[in-house]
């Protein structure tokens, strides 16, 4: 995998943690080098700092997504919430805010790699914890219990079940639902999420499957 971090000490710490976790990791210290290396070597995953010289992490992500689907874990400053939103909308798969624990980063890396290498069901069926989504039949079940979804709700749960644990911004979910309803707004996304929680959660007031990532959006998990 590839680590793009301009802080040489932090980059070395990350490299050691990831290699101790069984990965081989290369390190670069500027955005242009990160882009060139990622396109040349096609790493399994890119750990990408936002604040890079030459090209920023956001610029790298934008250009990389035009040619590659490599999973991207973006590192952002704690106070720069806009970086999180923009990064996710440019195609980053996950993010961590600084300061962070290298152990947490290593766990996120393992999760992203599992997601990227998971063998898809040949029928297109997605399973996330107790939730099963069957796009072909337009069906959603929770622990075997079938639930009824509107077209907008199904579009959202279908997209999120295809990438469990990924954080989706409201704008990304709006793009999904806009294909069905051109009048959708960001507020409508919140309503869809609220209605989905009523249908799939044991306790909609304390959701464990469809959870909020405050200030960013929502993600679908396998529950506790």
Short mmCIF file of C-alpha atoms in Angstrom, two decimals:
data_model
loop_
_atom_site.label_atom_id
_atom_site.label_comp_id
_atom_site.label_asym_id
_atom_site.label_seq_id
_atom_site.Cartn_x
_atom_site.Cartn_y
_atom_site.Cartn_z
CA UNK A 1 0.00 0.00 0.00
CA UNK A 2 0.99 3.63 -0.28
CA UNK A 3 1.31 6.27 2.46
CA UNK A 4 1.25 9.91 1.33
CA UNK A 5 2.21 12.03 4.35
CA UNK A 6 4.50 15.07 4.37
CA UNK A 7 5.42 14.66 8.05
CA UNK A 8 8.32 12.22 7.73
CA UNK A 9 8.18 11.09 11.36
CA UNK A 10 4.43 10.41 11.21
CA UNK A 11 4.83 8.62 7.89
CA UNK A 12 7.48 6.34 9.39
CA UNK A 13 5.25 5.53 12.37
CA UNK A 14 2.40 4.63 10.01
CA UNK A 15 4.67 2.51 7.84
CA UNK A 16 5.89 0.53 10.84
CA UNK A 17 2.37 -0.08 12.15
CA UNK A 18 1.11 -1.22 8.77
CA UNK A 19 4.10 -3.46 8.14
CA UNK A 20 3.70 -4.94 11.63
CA UNK A 21 0.11 -5.69 10.56
CA UNK A 22 1.42 -7.70 7.62
CA UNK A 23 1.31 -5.10 4.84
CA UNK A 24 4.07 -3.81 2.59
CA UNK A 25 4.02 -0.01 2.50
CA UNK A 26 5.75 2.60 0.37
CA UNK A 27 5.98 6.23 1.51
CA UNK A 28 5.89 9.51 -0.44
CA UNK A 29 5.87 13.05 0.91
CA UNK A 30 4.08 15.19 -1.69
CA UNK A 31 0.88 14.99 -3.71
CA UNK A 32 2.43 14.70 -7.17
CA UNK A 33 4.59 11.81 -6.02
CA UNK A 34 1.50 10.17 -4.49
CA UNK A 35 -0.47 10.47 -7.73
CA UNK A 36 2.41 9.23 -9.90
CA UNK A 37 3.15 6.29 -7.58
CA UNK A 38 -0.51 5.27 -7.26
CA UNK A 39 -1.07 5.29 -11.02
CA UNK A 40 2.20 3.48 -11.72
CA UNK A 41 1.99 0.73 -9.09
CA UNK A 42 -1.78 0.37 -8.39
CA UNK A 43 -1.47 -0.13 -4.60
CA UNK A 44 -4.11 -2.06 -2.67
CA UNK A 45 -4.86 1.08 -0.64
CA UNK A 46 -3.75 4.72 -0.37
CA UNK A 47 -3.43 6.51 2.98
CA UNK A 48 -3.67 10.14 1.87
CA UNK A 49 -3.03 13.25 3.95
CA UNK A 50 -5.05 16.29 2.88
CA UNK A 51 -2.30 18.81 3.59
CA UNK A 52 0.37 17.75 1.08
CA UNK A 53 2.76 20.01 -0.84
CA UNK A 54 2.76 20.33 -4.67
CA UNK A 55 -0.71 18.77 -4.96
CA UNK A 56 -3.11 18.68 -2.03
CA UNK A 57 -4.70 15.41 -0.97
CA UNK A 58 -8.01 16.62 -2.39
CA UNK A 59 -6.40 17.30 -5.78
CA UNK A 60 -4.76 13.87 -5.71
CA UNK A 61 -8.08 12.20 -4.92
CA UNK A 62 -9.89 14.05 -7.70
CA UNK A 63 -7.30 13.16 -10.34
CA UNK A 64 -6.85 9.60 -9.10
CA UNK A 65 -10.56 8.86 -9.31
CA UNK A 66 -10.53 9.67 -13.01
CA UNK A 67 -8.30 6.65 -13.61
CA UNK A 68 -8.34 4.37 -10.57
CA UNK A 69 -10.68 2.82 -8.01
CA UNK A 70 -7.96 2.22 -5.40
CA UNK A 71 -9.42 2.54 -1.87
CA UNK A 72 -8.46 5.87 -0.28
CA UNK A 73 -8.26 6.55 3.45
CA UNK A 74 -7.98 10.31 3.88
CA UNK A 75 -6.31 12.00 6.87
CA UNK A 76 -7.70 15.41 7.82
CA UNK A 77 -7.23 18.01 10.54
CA UNK A 78 -9.82 17.76 13.31
CA UNK A 79 -11.19 21.28 12.69
CA UNK A 80 -11.41 21.00 8.91
CA UNK A 81 -14.83 19.38 8.55
CA UNK A 82 -15.14 20.72 5.01
CA UNK A 83 -12.14 18.60 4.00
CA UNK A 84 -14.01 15.50 5.18
CA UNK A 85 -17.08 16.36 3.13
CA UNK A 86 -15.18 17.34 0.01
CA UNK A 87 -12.86 14.35 0.29
CA UNK A 88 -15.73 11.89 0.53
CA UNK A 89 -17.53 13.54 -2.36
CA UNK A 90 -14.38 13.34 -4.47
CA UNK A 91 -14.29 9.59 -3.90
CA UNK A 92 -12.37 8.93 -0.67
CA UNK A 93 -13.64 5.75 0.97
CA UNK A 94 -13.06 6.74 4.59
CA UNK A 95 -11.33 9.38 6.67
CA UNK A 96 -9.58 9.86 9.99
CA UNK A 97 -9.17 13.13 11.83
CA UNK A 98 -5.88 14.19 13.41
CA UNK A 99 -4.65 13.43 15.96
CA UNK A 100 -5.43 9.74 15.58
CA UNK A 101 -4.17 6.46 16.94
CA UNK A 102 -2.05 4.42 14.50
CA UNK A 103 -3.82 1.34 15.87
CA UNK A 104 -7.16 2.83 14.83
CA UNK A 105 -5.75 3.64 11.40
CA UNK A 106 -4.53 0.06 11.01
CA UNK A 107 -8.02 -1.20 11.91
CA UNK A 108 -9.59 1.13 9.33
CA UNK A 109 -7.13 -0.14 6.74
CA UNK A 110 -8.10 -3.74 7.47
CA UNK A 111 -11.78 -2.84 7.14
CA UNK A 112 -11.26 -1.09 3.79
CA UNK A 113 -9.23 -3.99 2.43
CA UNK A 114 -11.91 -6.49 3.48
CA UNK A 115 -14.51 -4.36 1.74
CA UNK A 116 -12.41 -4.04 -1.42
CA UNK A 117 -11.60 -7.76 -1.67
CA UNK A 118 -14.91 -9.26 -0.55
CA UNK A 119 -16.28 -11.63 -3.16
CA UNK A 120 -19.65 -10.34 -4.41
CA UNK A 121 -22.69 -12.58 -4.32
CA UNK A 122 -23.17 -13.79 -7.92
CA UNK A 123 -26.86 -12.86 -7.65
CA UNK A 124 -26.02 -9.33 -6.55
CA UNK A 125 -27.47 -9.85 -3.05
CA UNK A 126 -25.89 -7.70 -0.32
CA UNK A 127 -25.71 -8.76 3.32
CA UNK A 128 -24.78 -6.35 6.08
CA UNK A 129 -25.28 -7.82 9.54
CA UNK A 130 -28.96 -8.83 9.82
CA UNK A 131 -29.84 -6.76 6.74
CA UNK A 132 -30.21 -8.33 3.28
CA UNK A 133 -30.77 -6.28 0.14
CA UNK A 134 -31.75 -8.03 -3.10
CA UNK A 135 -31.62 -5.49 -5.97
CA UNK A 136 -32.96 -8.00 -8.49
CA UNK A 137 -36.14 -8.60 -6.51
CA UNK A 138 -36.23 -5.09 -5.05
CA UNK A 139 -36.45 -6.65 -1.57
CA UNK A 140 -35.08 -5.72 1.82
CA UNK A 141 -35.20 -8.06 4.80
CA UNK A 142 -34.03 -7.69 8.38
CA UNK A 143 -33.32 -10.98 10.17
CA UNK A 144 -35.56 -12.66 7.59
CA UNK A 145 -38.42 -10.17 8.02
CA UNK A 146 -39.35 -8.42 4.80
CA UNK A 147 -39.83 -4.66 4.96
CA UNK A 148 -41.51 -2.36 2.47
CA UNK A 149 -39.46 0.53 1.07
CA UNK A 150 -40.33 3.44 -1.16
CA UNK A 151 -38.28 3.84 -4.33
CA UNK A 152 -36.18 6.56 -2.72
CA UNK A 153 -35.55 4.51 0.42
CA UNK A 154 -34.59 1.47 -1.62
CA UNK A 155 -32.19 3.49 -3.80
CA UNK A 156 -30.41 4.71 -0.66
CA UNK A 157 -30.23 1.37 1.13
CA UNK A 158 -29.11 -0.38 -2.09
CA UNK A 159 -26.25 2.08 -2.58
CA UNK A 160 -25.13 1.94 1.05
CA UNK A 161 -25.33 -1.85 1.28
CA UNK A 162 -22.95 -2.07 -1.67
CA UNK A 163 -20.26 -0.32 0.41
CA UNK A 164 -20.88 -1.07 4.10
CA UNK A 165 -18.97 1.07 6.60
CA UNK A 166 -18.40 3.76 3.96
CA UNK A 167 -19.55 7.23 4.99
CA UNK A 168 -21.97 8.74 2.48
CA UNK A 169 -22.54 12.49 2.50
CA UNK A 170 -26.04 13.87 2.02
CA UNK A 171 -25.04 15.12 -1.43
CA UNK A 172 -23.93 11.65 -2.48
CA UNK A 173 -27.20 10.13 -1.28
CA UNK A 174 -29.05 12.94 -3.02
CA UNK A 175 -27.40 11.95 -6.30
CA UNK A 176 -28.58 8.38 -5.75
CA UNK A 177 -32.17 9.40 -5.07
CA UNK A 178 -32.22 12.12 -7.74
CA UNK A 179 -32.22 9.46 -10.39
CA UNK A 180 -35.74 8.65 -9.18
CA UNK A 181 -37.00 11.95 -7.83
CA UNK A 182 -35.68 15.21 -9.26
CA UNK A 183 -37.41 17.18 -6.50
CA UNK A 184 -35.34 15.55 -3.74
CA UNK A 185 -33.51 17.87 -1.36
CA UNK A 186 -30.87 17.29 1.30
CA UNK A 187 -33.65 17.54 3.89
CA UNK A 188 -35.48 14.75 2.04
CA UNK A 189 -32.43 12.52 2.59
CA UNK A 190 -32.76 12.99 6.35
CA UNK A 191 -36.43 12.02 6.10
CA UNK A 192 -35.58 8.89 4.11
CA UNK A 193 -32.97 7.94 6.71
CA UNK A 194 -35.45 8.49 9.53
CA UNK A 195 -38.05 6.30 7.80
CA UNK A 196 -35.49 3.57 7.06
CA UNK A 197 -34.45 3.50 10.71
CA UNK A 198 -38.06 3.00 11.75
CA UNK A 199 -38.17 -0.03 9.49
CA UNK A 200 -34.79 -1.70 10.06
CA UNK A 201 -33.66 -0.74 13.56
CA UNK A 202 -34.67 -2.50 16.77
CA UNK A 203 -34.62 0.94 18.42
CA UNK A 204 -34.80 3.80 15.88
CA UNK A 205 -33.81 6.27 18.62
CA UNK A 206 -30.50 4.45 19.10
CA UNK A 207 -29.62 3.16 15.64
CA UNK A 208 -26.99 0.47 15.30
CA UNK A 209 -27.25 -0.27 11.56
CA UNK A 210 -27.87 3.06 9.84
CA UNK A 211 -25.74 5.44 11.88
CA UNK A 212 -24.97 9.14 11.73
CA UNK A 213 -21.44 10.41 11.27
CA UNK A 214 -21.93 13.86 12.73
CA UNK A 215 -21.13 16.74 10.44
CA UNK A 216 -20.55 14.41 7.49
CA UNK A 217 -23.41 12.05 6.68
CA UNK A 218 -24.44 8.43 7.26
CA UNK A 219 -23.04 4.92 7.01
CA UNK A 220 -24.49 1.42 7.05
CA UNK A 221 -22.90 -1.03 9.49
CA UNK A 222 -23.42 -4.61 10.57
CA UNK A 223 -24.57 -3.53 14.04
CA UNK A 224 -22.97 -4.34 17.34
#
